[in-house]
């Protein structure tokens, strides 16, 4: 398709230009097939294909999910108004993680809430022997972002190629300033979903 944007420099700069045909030729070059496996595998997963492991093989029983509405369906917003949730869904950032890549670490400041759209994430907690595996539709980091705990309470690693929608704490706070009643709804829902933390 024809480009629909014009890019202008605001000061003197150097740039390297890569033609689309050159990139396509590199992608089609069989000599680079092994080097391109992680790239092509992640492209397929992020386009809604099967969840693949670090070597490009399908993971699990084929029941992997892709949830485009992971923000809207999150337990965190269950008690909130549709107008507020619709606004939040517009300000999230889409991020992709490679297998083994860390999303965040236990005891780090909780500045991002993660909504898993596709893939599997491994949660590890110091002192707990067995990790927990969570899938699409799970929300991570909500307790830390909502200041219910002082920091992330686990370390999260991508178990497969993972696509998350990330909400920055500052943007959430800005949204809540326009919808002050929604904060009470959110905190009530988080408290109900995690009673053991406060008990």
mmCIF file with all atom_site columns, C-alpha atoms in Angstrom, residues 42 45-46 94-104 114 118 120-121 156-166:
data_model
loop_
_atom_site.group_PDB
_atom_site.id
_atom_site.type_symbol
_atom_site.label_atom_id
_atom_site.label_alt_id
_atom_site.label_comp_id
_atom_site.label_asym_id
_atom_site.label_entity_id
_atom_site.label_seq_id
_atom_site.pdbx_PDB_ins_code
_atom_site.Cartn_x
_atom_site.Cartn_y
_atom_site.Cartn_z
_atom_site.occupancy
_atom_site.B_iso_or_equiv
_atom_site.pdbx_formal_charge
_atom_site.auth_seq_id
_atom_site.auth_comp_id
_atom_site.auth_asym_id
_atom_site.auth_atom_id
_atom_site.pdbx_PDB_model_num
ATOM 1  C CA . UNK A 1 42  ? 6.977  -14.989 16.979 1.00 0.00 ? 42  UNK A CA 1
ATOM 2  C CA . UNK A 1 45  ? 2.144  -16.443 17.413 1.00 0.00 ? 45  UNK A CA 1
ATOM 3  C CA . UNK A 1 46  ? 1.457  -12.720 17.511 1.00 0.00 ? 46  UNK A CA 1
ATOM 4  C CA . UNK A 1 94  ? 1.223  -3.863  23.357 1.00 0.00 ? 94  UNK A CA 1
ATOM 5  C CA . UNK A 1 95  ? 4.453  -5.675  24.230 1.00 0.00 ? 95  UNK A CA 1
ATOM 6  C CA . UNK A 1 96  ? 5.953  -8.968  23.058 1.00 0.00 ? 96  UNK A CA 1
ATOM 7  C CA . UNK A 1 97  ? 8.312  -11.173 25.078 1.00 0.00 ? 97  UNK A CA 1
ATOM 8  C CA . UNK A 1 98  ? 10.524 -14.035 23.904 1.00 0.00 ? 98  UNK A CA 1
ATOM 9  C CA . UNK A 1 99  ? 10.547 -17.394 25.721 1.00 0.00 ? 99  UNK A CA 1
ATOM 10 C CA . UNK A 1 100 ? 12.652 -17.032 28.864 1.00 0.00 ? 100 UNK A CA 1
ATOM 11 C CA . UNK A 1 101 ? 12.500 -13.236 28.862 1.00 0.00 ? 101 UNK A CA 1
ATOM 12 C CA . UNK A 1 102 ? 11.615 -11.591 32.176 1.00 0.00 ? 102 UNK A CA 1
ATOM 13 C CA . UNK A 1 103 ? 8.548  -9.330  32.395 1.00 0.00 ? 103 UNK A CA 1
ATOM 14 C CA . UNK A 1 104 ? 9.353  -8.104  35.922 1.00 0.00 ? 104 UNK A CA 1
ATOM 15 C CA . UNK A 1 114 ? 0.143  -6.713  32.488 1.00 0.00 ? 114 UNK A CA 1
ATOM 16 C CA . UNK A 1 118 ? -1.551 -14.664 24.221 1.00 0.00 ? 118 UNK A CA 1
ATOM 17 C CA . UNK A 1 120 ? 2.011  -18.527 28.899 1.00 0.00 ? 120 UNK A CA 1
ATOM 18 C CA . UNK A 1 121 ? 3.868  -16.845 31.761 1.00 0.00 ? 121 UNK A CA 1
ATOM 19 C CA . UNK A 1 156 ? 7.326  -13.313 35.835 1.00 0.00 ? 156 UNK A CA 1
ATOM 20 C CA . UNK A 1 157 ? 9.033  -15.033 32.894 1.00 0.00 ? 157 UNK A CA 1
ATOM 21 C CA . UNK A 1 158 ? 7.678  -15.705 29.411 1.00 0.00 ? 158 UNK A CA 1
ATOM 22 C CA . UNK A 1 159 ? 7.237  -19.466 29.170 1.00 0.00 ? 159 UNK A CA 1
ATOM 23 C CA . UNK A 1 160 ? 6.369  -19.185 25.449 1.00 0.00 ? 160 UNK A CA 1
ATOM 24 C CA . UNK A 1 161 ? 6.190  -16.271 23.058 1.00 0.00 ? 161 UNK A CA 1
ATOM 25 C CA . UNK A 1 162 ? 3.967  -13.882 24.994 1.00 0.00 ? 162 UNK A CA 1
ATOM 26 C CA . UNK A 1 163 ? 1.844  -10.937 23.917 1.00 0.00 ? 163 UNK A CA 1
ATOM 27 C CA . UNK A 1 164 ? 0.742  -8.656  26.747 1.00 0.00 ? 164 UNK A CA 1
ATOM 28 C CA . UNK A 1 165 ? -1.135 -5.393  26.941 1.00 0.00 ? 165 UNK A CA 1
ATOM 29 C CA . UNK A 1 166 ? 0.643  -3.238  29.541 1.00 0.00 ? 166 UNK A CA 1
#
